[in-house]
Short mmCIF file of C-alpha atoms and ligand atoms in Angstrom, two decimals:
data_model
loop_
_atom_site.label_atom_id
_atom_site.label_comp_id
_atom_site.label_asym_id
_atom_site.label_seq_id
_atom_site.Cartn_x
_atom_site.Cartn_y
_atom_site.Cartn_z
CA MET A 1 18.91 3.67 -22.51
CA LYS A 2 15.62 3.56 -20.59
CA ILE A 3 15.48 1.37 -17.47
CA TYR A 4 12.80 -0.89 -18.93
CA GLU A 5 15.05 -1.59 -21.91
CA LEU A 6 17.92 -2.87 -19.71
CA THR A 7 18.50 -6.52 -18.88
CA LEU A 8 17.92 -7.69 -15.32
CA GLU A 9 21.70 -7.73 -14.70
CA GLN A 10 22.06 -4.18 -16.08
CA ARG A 11 19.25 -2.98 -13.80
CA ILE A 12 20.98 -4.43 -10.75
CA LYS A 13 24.24 -2.79 -11.92
CA TYR A 14 22.37 0.51 -12.25
CA LEU A 15 21.14 0.23 -8.64
CA LEU A 16 24.67 -0.59 -7.48
CA GLU A 17 26.39 2.18 -9.43
CA ASN A 18 23.88 4.74 -8.24
CA GLU A 19 24.29 3.60 -4.61
CA TYR A 20 20.74 2.38 -4.10
CA ILE A 21 22.20 -0.99 -3.04
CA ASP A 22 25.60 -2.32 -1.96
CA GLN A 23 27.60 -5.21 -3.45
CA ARG A 24 26.18 -7.75 -0.96
CA GLN A 25 22.61 -6.76 -1.86
CA ALA A 26 23.46 -6.86 -5.59
CA ASP A 27 24.89 -10.37 -5.17
CA SER A 28 21.82 -11.61 -3.35
CA LEU A 29 19.57 -10.20 -6.09
CA LEU A 30 21.69 -11.88 -8.78
CA LYS A 31 21.55 -15.21 -6.92
CA ARG A 32 17.74 -14.80 -6.67
CA GLN A 33 17.84 -15.93 -3.06
CA THR A 34 14.55 -16.90 -1.50
CA ILE A 35 13.92 -16.91 2.24
CA SER A 36 15.63 -19.62 4.26
CA LYS A 37 13.77 -22.71 5.45
CA ASP A 38 14.19 -21.58 9.05
CA LEU A 39 12.84 -18.10 8.38
CA ALA A 40 9.86 -19.47 6.45
CA ASP A 41 9.20 -21.91 9.30
CA SER A 42 9.28 -19.08 11.82
CA LEU A 43 6.90 -16.90 9.78
CA SER A 44 4.19 -19.41 8.92
CA GLU A 45 2.82 -22.84 9.75
CA ASN A 46 2.82 -26.07 7.68
CA GLN A 47 5.45 -24.51 5.47
CA ILE A 48 6.55 -26.48 2.39
CA GLY A 49 8.31 -23.82 0.31
CA SER A 50 8.29 -20.14 -0.53
CA PHE A 51 6.09 -18.53 -3.18
CA SER A 52 7.85 -16.05 -5.46
CA LEU A 53 6.43 -13.03 -7.21
CA PRO A 54 8.23 -10.62 -9.54
CA TYR A 55 10.11 -7.85 -7.72
CA GLY A 56 10.93 -4.66 -9.59
CA PHE A 57 11.00 -0.93 -9.10
CA ALA A 58 9.06 2.07 -10.32
CA THR A 59 10.99 5.14 -11.41
CA ASP A 60 10.62 8.93 -11.42
CA PHE A 61 8.99 9.43 -8.02
CA LEU A 62 9.63 12.92 -6.66
CA VAL A 63 7.94 13.05 -3.27
CA ASN A 64 8.29 16.10 -1.02
CA GLY A 65 11.39 17.12 -2.98
CA LYS A 66 13.19 13.75 -2.66
CA ASP A 67 13.75 11.37 -5.59
CA TYR A 68 12.80 7.72 -5.13
CA LEU A 69 13.01 4.44 -6.96
CA VAL A 70 10.11 2.48 -5.48
CA PRO A 71 10.39 -1.32 -5.11
CA MET A 72 7.17 -3.16 -5.92
CA THR A 73 6.15 -6.82 -5.76
CA ILE A 74 3.37 -7.59 -8.22
CA GLU A 75 2.25 -10.23 -10.69
CA GLU A 76 0.09 -7.88 -12.84
CA PRO A 77 2.22 -6.81 -15.82
CA SER A 78 1.19 -3.16 -16.19
CA VAL A 79 1.38 -1.93 -12.58
CA ILE A 80 5.06 -0.89 -12.34
CA ALA A 81 4.93 0.64 -15.83
CA ALA A 82 1.78 2.58 -14.91
CA ALA A 83 3.26 3.83 -11.60
CA SER A 84 6.41 5.05 -13.38
CA ASN A 85 4.38 6.62 -16.18
CA GLY A 86 2.12 8.54 -13.76
CA ALA A 87 5.06 9.55 -11.56
CA LYS A 88 6.99 10.95 -14.53
CA ARG A 89 4.11 13.19 -15.62
CA ILE A 90 3.77 14.46 -12.05
CA LYS A 91 7.55 14.90 -11.59
CA HIS A 92 7.67 17.24 -14.59
CA SER A 93 5.12 19.46 -12.82
CA GLY A 94 6.85 19.57 -9.40
CA GLY A 95 6.23 16.15 -7.86
CA PHE A 96 4.01 14.90 -5.05
CA LYS A 97 3.31 16.81 -1.86
CA THR A 98 2.13 14.74 1.07
CA PHE A 99 0.57 15.36 4.44
CA PRO A 100 1.17 12.12 6.37
CA SER A 101 -0.43 11.32 9.69
CA LYS A 102 0.76 10.11 13.06
CA ARG A 103 0.32 6.37 13.54
CA ILE A 104 -2.65 6.18 15.87
CA VAL A 105 -3.98 2.64 16.14
CA TYR A 106 -7.29 2.08 17.92
CA GLY A 107 -7.92 -0.92 20.13
CA GLN A 108 -11.05 -2.25 21.79
CA ILE A 109 -11.63 -4.00 25.10
CA VAL A 110 -15.17 -5.35 25.01
CA LEU A 111 -17.27 -6.04 28.13
CA GLU A 112 -20.67 -7.71 28.14
CA LYS A 113 -23.80 -6.94 30.13
CA ILE A 114 -22.39 -4.55 32.68
CA THR A 115 -24.70 -2.55 34.91
CA ASP A 116 -24.98 1.24 34.90
CA ILE A 117 -23.22 1.25 38.25
CA ASP A 118 -20.34 -0.79 36.84
CA PHE A 119 -20.14 1.59 33.87
CA GLU A 120 -19.89 4.57 36.22
CA GLN A 121 -17.22 2.76 38.18
CA LEU A 122 -15.26 2.21 34.98
CA GLU A 123 -15.46 5.91 34.12
CA GLN A 124 -14.37 6.83 37.64
CA ASN A 125 -11.30 4.62 37.18
CA SER A 126 -10.42 6.18 33.82
CA SER A 127 -7.16 7.85 35.02
CA GLU A 128 -5.98 4.62 36.59
CA ILE A 129 -6.82 2.64 33.44
CA PHE A 130 -5.10 5.27 31.25
CA ASN A 131 -1.93 5.27 33.38
CA PHE A 132 -1.84 1.50 33.54
CA ALA A 133 -2.15 1.19 29.74
CA GLN A 134 0.47 3.90 29.29
CA ASN A 135 2.98 1.86 31.29
CA ALA A 136 2.07 -1.48 29.71
CA HIS A 137 4.62 -0.98 26.90
CA PRO A 138 7.40 1.20 28.36
CA SER A 139 9.62 1.13 25.23
CA LEU A 140 6.84 2.77 23.21
CA LEU A 141 6.80 5.70 25.61
CA ARG A 142 10.57 6.02 25.34
CA ARG A 143 10.21 6.21 21.56
CA GLY A 144 7.75 9.12 21.87
CA GLY A 145 4.57 7.09 21.38
CA GLY A 146 1.99 5.67 23.77
CA ILE A 147 -1.65 6.12 24.70
CA VAL A 148 -3.24 9.25 23.25
CA SER A 149 -6.93 8.66 24.00
CA LEU A 150 -9.29 6.62 26.16
CA LYS A 151 -13.04 6.47 25.57
CA PHE A 152 -15.91 4.45 27.03
CA ASN A 153 -18.72 3.63 24.61
CA ARG A 154 -21.92 1.64 25.08
CA TYR A 155 -23.63 -0.41 22.35
CA ASP A 156 -26.80 -2.06 23.76
CA GLU A 157 -25.54 -4.76 26.13
CA PHE A 158 -21.88 -4.17 25.17
CA THR A 159 -19.41 -1.73 26.64
CA GLU A 160 -16.30 -0.82 24.72
CA ILE A 161 -13.15 0.68 26.16
CA GLU A 162 -11.40 2.27 23.20
CA LEU A 163 -7.72 3.13 23.43
CA GLY A 164 -5.95 5.26 20.80
CA ILE A 165 -2.26 4.36 20.70
CA ASP A 166 0.59 6.13 18.88
CA THR A 167 2.78 3.24 17.68
CA VAL A 168 5.48 5.56 16.21
CA ASP A 169 7.05 3.62 13.30
CA ALA A 170 5.50 0.19 13.85
CA MET A 171 2.25 -0.98 12.23
CA GLY A 172 1.53 -1.78 15.84
CA ALA A 173 -0.94 -4.69 15.81
CA ASN A 174 1.08 -6.85 18.20
CA MET A 175 2.07 -3.95 20.43
CA VAL A 176 -1.50 -2.74 20.70
CA ASN A 177 -2.85 -6.23 21.38
CA THR A 178 -0.27 -6.66 24.17
CA ILE A 179 -1.28 -3.35 25.75
CA LEU A 180 -4.98 -4.22 25.44
CA GLU A 181 -4.67 -7.66 26.99
CA LYS A 182 -2.65 -6.35 29.93
CA THR A 183 -5.13 -3.52 30.43
CA ALA A 184 -8.06 -5.94 30.23
CA HIS A 185 -6.62 -7.90 33.18
CA LYS A 186 -6.35 -4.65 35.12
CA ILE A 187 -9.99 -3.85 34.36
CA VAL A 188 -11.09 -7.25 35.63
CA GLU A 189 -9.10 -6.57 38.81
CA LEU A 190 -10.67 -3.14 39.26
CA THR A 191 -14.28 -3.93 38.42
CA ASN A 192 -14.70 -7.70 38.41
CA ASP A 193 -16.39 -7.42 35.00
CA ASP A 194 -16.08 -10.12 32.37
CA VAL A 195 -14.00 -9.17 29.33
CA LEU A 196 -15.39 -10.62 26.08
CA CYS A 197 -12.31 -9.76 24.00
CA SER A 198 -9.42 -7.35 23.55
CA ILE A 199 -8.18 -6.59 20.02
CA LEU A 200 -6.94 -3.76 17.84
CA SER A 201 -9.25 -2.29 15.24
CA ASN A 202 -8.00 -2.12 11.66
CA SER A 203 -9.90 1.11 11.25
CA GLY A 204 -7.39 3.45 9.65
CA GLN A 205 -9.00 6.57 11.17
CA GLY A 206 -5.77 7.50 12.92
CA GLN A 207 -3.63 6.96 9.82
CA VAL A 208 -5.21 9.06 7.09
CA ILE A 209 -2.80 10.62 4.63
CA THR A 210 -3.37 13.28 1.97
CA VAL A 211 -1.29 13.31 -1.20
CA GLU A 212 -1.47 16.09 -3.78
CA ALA A 213 -0.15 16.23 -7.32
CA ARG A 214 -0.37 18.85 -10.03
CA VAL A 215 0.07 18.02 -13.69
CA ASP A 216 0.69 20.53 -16.46
CA PHE A 217 -1.62 20.05 -19.44
CA ALA A 218 1.50 19.62 -21.59
CA GLN A 219 2.15 16.32 -19.78
CA LEU A 220 -1.22 14.85 -20.67
CA GLY A 221 -1.78 15.15 -24.42
CA THR A 222 -1.94 12.26 -26.88
CA LYS A 223 -1.59 12.29 -30.64
CA ASP A 224 -5.36 12.73 -30.97
CA MET A 225 -6.15 14.98 -27.98
CA THR A 226 -4.67 18.11 -26.43
CA GLY A 227 -3.51 17.97 -22.81
CA GLU A 228 -6.39 20.22 -21.80
CA GLN A 229 -8.93 17.90 -23.43
CA VAL A 230 -7.41 14.91 -21.63
CA ALA A 231 -7.43 16.84 -18.32
CA ASN A 232 -11.12 17.68 -18.75
CA ARG A 233 -11.97 14.06 -19.51
CA ILE A 234 -10.03 12.91 -16.42
CA VAL A 235 -12.02 15.37 -14.30
CA GLN A 236 -15.26 14.02 -15.79
CA LEU A 237 -14.31 10.43 -15.03
CA SER A 238 -13.26 11.39 -11.51
CA SER A 239 -16.65 13.02 -11.01
CA PHE A 240 -18.43 9.92 -12.36
CA ALA A 241 -16.58 7.77 -9.79
CA GLN A 242 -18.08 9.93 -7.02
CA LYS A 243 -21.57 9.10 -8.32
CA SER A 244 -21.20 5.48 -9.45
CA VAL A 245 -20.23 2.93 -6.81
CA LYS A 246 -19.32 0.37 -9.47
CA ARG A 247 -16.88 2.81 -11.06
CA ALA A 248 -15.50 3.95 -7.65
CA ILE A 249 -14.64 0.35 -6.74
CA THR A 250 -12.51 -0.08 -9.87
CA HIS A 251 -11.05 3.43 -9.51
CA ASN A 252 -9.90 2.35 -6.05
CA LYS A 253 -8.66 -1.04 -7.26
CA GLY A 254 -6.28 0.82 -9.58
CA ILE A 255 -4.98 2.77 -6.59
CA MET A 256 -4.60 -0.40 -4.49
CA ASN A 257 -2.58 -1.99 -7.36
CA GLY A 258 0.29 0.33 -6.52
CA ILE A 259 -0.25 0.50 -2.77
CA ASP A 260 -0.39 -3.26 -2.21
CA ALA A 261 2.67 -3.82 -4.42
CA VAL A 262 4.80 -1.52 -2.24
CA LEU A 263 3.34 -2.99 0.95
CA LEU A 264 4.28 -6.49 -0.24
CA ALA A 265 7.77 -5.36 -1.22
CA THR A 266 8.29 -3.87 2.25
CA GLY A 267 6.94 -6.88 4.21
CA ASN A 268 3.82 -5.05 5.36
CA ASP A 269 0.42 -6.52 6.19
CA PHE A 270 -1.59 -5.75 3.04
CA ARG A 271 -4.74 -7.36 4.51
CA ALA A 272 -4.78 -4.74 7.24
CA GLN A 273 -4.42 -2.03 4.60
CA GLU A 274 -7.25 -3.45 2.50
CA ALA A 275 -9.57 -3.58 5.52
CA ALA A 276 -8.71 0.00 6.51
CA ALA A 277 -8.96 1.41 3.01
CA HIS A 278 -12.33 -0.03 2.06
CA SER A 279 -14.02 0.85 5.33
CA PHE A 280 -12.78 4.44 4.80
CA ALA A 281 -14.21 4.45 1.27
CA PHE A 282 -17.62 3.68 2.76
CA GLU A 283 -17.35 6.21 5.59
CA SER A 284 -19.90 8.66 4.15
CA GLY A 285 -22.48 5.89 3.62
CA GLN A 286 -21.80 5.73 -0.11
CA TYR A 287 -18.63 4.00 -1.29
CA GLN A 288 -16.34 6.78 -2.56
CA PRO A 289 -13.15 7.00 -4.62
CA PHE A 290 -9.92 7.59 -2.66
CA SER A 291 -8.89 10.35 -5.08
CA GLU A 292 -10.44 13.21 -6.99
CA TRP A 293 -9.17 15.31 -9.90
CA HIS A 294 -10.04 18.87 -10.80
CA ILE A 295 -8.59 21.76 -12.80
CA GLU A 296 -6.96 24.72 -11.09
CA ASP A 297 -4.75 27.45 -12.61
CA ALA A 298 -4.47 25.61 -15.94
CA GLN A 299 -3.23 22.42 -14.27
CA LEU A 300 -4.85 19.09 -13.49
CA VAL A 301 -4.80 18.70 -9.71
CA GLY A 302 -5.22 15.33 -7.99
CA THR A 303 -5.78 14.69 -4.29
CA LEU A 304 -5.70 11.28 -2.68
CA LYS A 305 -7.05 10.92 0.85
CA MET A 306 -7.14 7.55 2.56
CA PRO A 307 -5.72 5.61 5.48
CA ILE A 308 -2.41 3.87 4.85
CA GLU A 309 -1.72 1.28 7.52
CA LEU A 310 1.92 0.21 7.58
CA GLY A 311 5.15 0.16 9.53
CA SER A 312 8.78 0.77 8.68
CA VAL A 313 9.85 -1.54 11.54
CA GLY A 314 8.46 -4.58 13.33
CA GLY A 315 6.44 -7.61 12.23
CA ALA A 316 7.93 -9.45 9.27
CA ILE A 317 9.72 -6.31 8.06
CA ARG A 318 12.79 -6.87 10.23
CA ALA A 319 12.98 -10.59 9.31
CA LEU A 320 12.49 -10.50 5.54
CA PRO A 321 15.72 -9.61 3.70
CA MET A 322 13.78 -8.36 0.65
CA ALA A 323 11.72 -6.02 2.85
CA GLN A 324 14.94 -4.61 4.30
CA LEU A 325 16.31 -4.24 0.78
CA SER A 326 13.21 -2.31 -0.32
CA LEU A 327 13.50 0.12 2.59
CA ALA A 328 17.21 0.54 1.83
CA ILE A 329 16.57 1.29 -1.87
CA MET A 330 14.13 4.04 -0.85
CA LYS A 331 16.39 5.18 2.04
CA ILE A 332 13.31 5.26 4.27
CA LYS A 333 13.85 6.94 7.65
CA ASP A 334 10.49 6.43 9.32
CA SER A 335 6.93 5.24 8.81
CA GLN A 336 5.65 8.69 7.79
CA GLU A 337 8.12 8.77 4.92
CA LEU A 338 7.08 5.28 3.80
CA GLN A 339 3.41 6.27 4.08
CA SER A 340 4.11 9.29 1.85
CA VAL A 341 5.80 7.20 -0.85
CA VAL A 342 3.06 4.56 -0.76
CA GLY A 343 0.37 7.24 -1.08
CA ALA A 344 2.24 8.82 -4.01
CA VAL A 345 2.39 5.44 -5.76
CA GLY A 346 -1.38 5.05 -5.32
CA LEU A 347 -2.00 8.45 -6.92
CA ALA A 348 0.49 7.80 -9.76
CA ASN A 349 -1.21 4.50 -10.63
CA ASN A 350 -4.56 6.26 -10.51
CA LEU A 351 -3.44 9.00 -12.93
CA SER A 352 -2.07 6.47 -15.40
CA ALA A 353 -5.18 4.32 -15.30
CA ILE A 354 -7.69 7.12 -15.75
CA ARG A 355 -5.62 8.87 -18.43
CA ALA A 356 -5.51 5.60 -20.38
CA LEU A 357 -9.25 5.06 -19.86
CA VAL A 358 -10.25 8.46 -21.23
CA THR A 359 -7.85 8.30 -24.20
CA THR A 360 -6.73 5.06 -25.83
CA GLY A 361 -8.49 2.69 -23.43
CA ILE A 362 -6.71 0.41 -21.01
CA GLN A 363 -6.28 -2.67 -23.18
CA THR A 364 -3.66 -1.33 -25.61
CA GLY A 365 -1.04 -0.93 -22.91
CA HIS A 366 -2.29 -3.79 -20.75
CA MET A 367 -2.35 -6.46 -23.40
CA GLY A 368 0.94 -5.23 -24.88
CA LEU A 369 2.54 -6.06 -21.52
CA GLN A 370 0.41 -9.14 -20.91
CA SER A 371 1.70 -10.61 -24.18
CA LYS A 372 5.00 -11.64 -22.54
CA SER A 373 3.28 -13.64 -19.82
CA LEU A 374 1.00 -15.23 -22.45
CA ALA A 375 4.11 -16.22 -24.40
CA VAL A 376 5.61 -17.88 -21.30
CA SER A 377 2.31 -19.64 -20.56
CA ALA A 378 2.36 -21.02 -24.12
CA GLY A 379 5.79 -22.53 -23.43
CA ALA A 380 8.15 -19.91 -24.92
CA VAL A 381 11.63 -19.71 -23.39
CA GLY A 382 14.55 -17.29 -23.73
CA SER A 383 14.50 -15.24 -26.93
CA GLU A 384 11.26 -16.95 -28.01
CA ILE A 385 9.37 -14.90 -25.38
CA HIS A 386 10.11 -11.59 -27.07
CA ALA A 387 9.42 -13.00 -30.53
CA VAL A 388 6.05 -14.51 -29.56
CA ALA A 389 5.05 -11.36 -27.63
CA GLU A 390 5.88 -9.16 -30.64
CA LYS A 391 3.74 -11.33 -32.90
CA LEU A 392 0.88 -11.30 -30.39
CA ASN A 393 1.05 -7.50 -30.32
CA GLN A 394 0.93 -7.40 -34.13
CA THR A 395 -2.03 -9.74 -34.45
CA LYS A 396 -3.76 -8.24 -31.37
CA ASP A 397 -5.28 -11.66 -30.77
CA TYR A 398 -4.24 -12.12 -27.13
CA THR A 399 -5.28 -15.74 -26.62
CA ILE A 400 -3.25 -18.67 -25.39
CA LYS A 401 -4.22 -20.57 -28.56
CA ASN A 402 -2.75 -17.81 -30.75
CA ALA A 403 0.41 -17.72 -28.60
CA GLU A 404 0.79 -21.50 -28.97
CA ASN A 405 0.32 -21.30 -32.75
CA ILE A 406 2.87 -18.49 -33.05
CA LEU A 407 5.35 -20.50 -30.99
CA LYS A 408 4.75 -23.59 -33.10
CA GLU A 409 5.38 -21.63 -36.31
CA LEU A 410 8.50 -20.09 -34.82
CA ARG A 411 9.93 -23.50 -33.96
CA GLU A 412 9.17 -25.06 -37.33
P1 NDP B 1 6.09 -6.05 16.52
O1 NDP B 1 5.47 -6.99 17.46
O2 NDP B 1 7.33 -6.51 15.82
O3 NDP B 1 6.37 -4.69 17.31
C1 NDP B 1 7.09 -3.64 16.78
C2 NDP B 1 8.56 -3.75 17.18
O4 NDP B 1 9.30 -2.73 16.58
C3 NDP B 1 8.74 -3.63 18.67
O5 NDP B 1 9.52 -4.72 19.07
C4 NDP B 1 9.55 -2.35 18.83
O6 NDP B 1 10.56 -2.47 19.79
C5 NDP B 1 10.25 -2.25 17.51
N1 NDP B 1 10.61 -0.88 17.15
C6 NDP B 1 11.86 -0.51 16.79
N2 NDP B 1 11.90 0.78 16.46
C7 NDP B 1 10.63 1.25 16.60
C8 NDP B 1 10.03 2.52 16.35
N3 NDP B 1 10.76 3.54 15.90
N4 NDP B 1 8.72 2.66 16.56
C9 NDP B 1 7.97 1.61 17.00
N5 NDP B 1 8.49 0.39 17.27
C10 NDP B 1 9.80 0.20 17.05
O7 NDP B 1 5.10 -5.64 15.34
P2 NDP B 1 3.77 -4.75 15.36
O8 NDP B 1 3.29 -4.49 16.73
O9 NDP B 1 4.02 -3.59 14.46
O10 NDP B 1 2.71 -5.73 14.67
C11 NDP B 1 2.77 -5.96 13.29
C12 NDP B 1 2.46 -7.41 12.98
O11 NDP B 1 1.25 -7.81 13.60
C13 NDP B 1 2.29 -7.66 11.51
O12 NDP B 1 3.10 -8.77 11.16
C14 NDP B 1 0.81 -8.03 11.38
O13 NDP B 1 0.60 -8.92 10.31
C15 NDP B 1 0.52 -8.65 12.72
N6 NDP B 1 -0.87 -8.68 13.18
C16 NDP B 1 -1.89 -8.01 12.56
C17 NDP B 1 -3.19 -8.03 13.06
C18 NDP B 1 -4.23 -7.19 12.41
O14 NDP B 1 -3.95 -6.39 11.55
N7 NDP B 1 -5.53 -7.32 12.78
C19 NDP B 1 -3.51 -8.83 14.25
C20 NDP B 1 -2.34 -9.42 14.87
C21 NDP B 1 -1.09 -9.37 14.34
P3 NDP B 1 10.31 -2.08 21.31
O15 NDP B 1 9.46 -3.17 21.85
O16 NDP B 1 11.67 -2.06 21.87
O17 NDP B 1 9.64 -0.76 21.34
#
């Protein structure tokens, strides 16, 4: 039986029997535990409850030779199905290969209206500033991270001291801000200059990953088109996305569908990722797609290149039980491994979306899955959901009115 055909309880049993989770984790999934009042209070202000989203997993991810089930948190019905579908086609042709990056986070200390003499004095003190910053977070050094670069830049009346910091496995925003604020005090001591602000940059320049996937033509065909025809159409659409900004934006949205869902499931800061990703897309001066597809040696070859800003420790990750569960299901060892899986999910979602677009169109699959949520919105419960969804799929009239009418007829 396919995983999507199992009941929720059977899926949890599958995870347990295949040692993705232990009995305690299975029990907490079955009880559908939300976060405690105390934890919610410690994570956010004016808290009055917790907001739930569906939590599931994508299948068939083979990344750098290791098999993964990938937990995803998402309210859009087709995203997990699309990730699994893309991953399966890629798995049959050898899986994903990734080239992750170190986690270099850049931070800025901004000074206003300093004189040329003060600027020279700053540069003369660069070793002292570097060493001070290096010792501002001793545990980071012990973990093999720390300051990797120091630059002084001038923008009109502003001077920027830019630190590049290897945050090892943490997303690093808090760590970097701590280092910057301590270093800013030191700068005031050394130069008497006024510091306007000290803050990390969400530029993902130090966290760019490349993910590659090859797909045999045999994995791409439909009943009306050969795999080679589909591959050629995917290449054409990929090329169009490089020329049309409007298309590139939606191409990238399809990639972010998968990426954000894994970031949410692992307790990561998806806003940071969004900021990093979209500034990278605009790096050349024209908004560009994060991935491109071409044909090589009778295979469709996809490459995704983009920053992926995340951590496998720190922030809310250590506090949120579901984030810990997600990392356990994937058996993640460090942030580079998580970055690789997240990048692979982005590329898998991309393949599924563009293959659907150039063949049957996106709505057949989308609305087929959307029909269940329409049924629930119309008031269907239990076995009614499946019955109403089936009828919606037959009539292909995916409106709430139609769902309500079908439900009414069913209950009569
Ligand atoms: P933390 O403040 O939790 O720092 C990371 C922690 O992880 C440290 O306590 C560190 O311990 C510990 N750690 C354990 N193992 C490792 C390891 N292998 N590598 C690195 N650290 C390790 O979180 P971050 O600094 O990562 O900040 C992330 C949070 O900051 C997110 O919640 C984010 O939303 C938030 N944030 C984001 C901003 C932005 O994006 N602009 C701005 C401000 C906050 P030790 O100290 O012992 O080394």
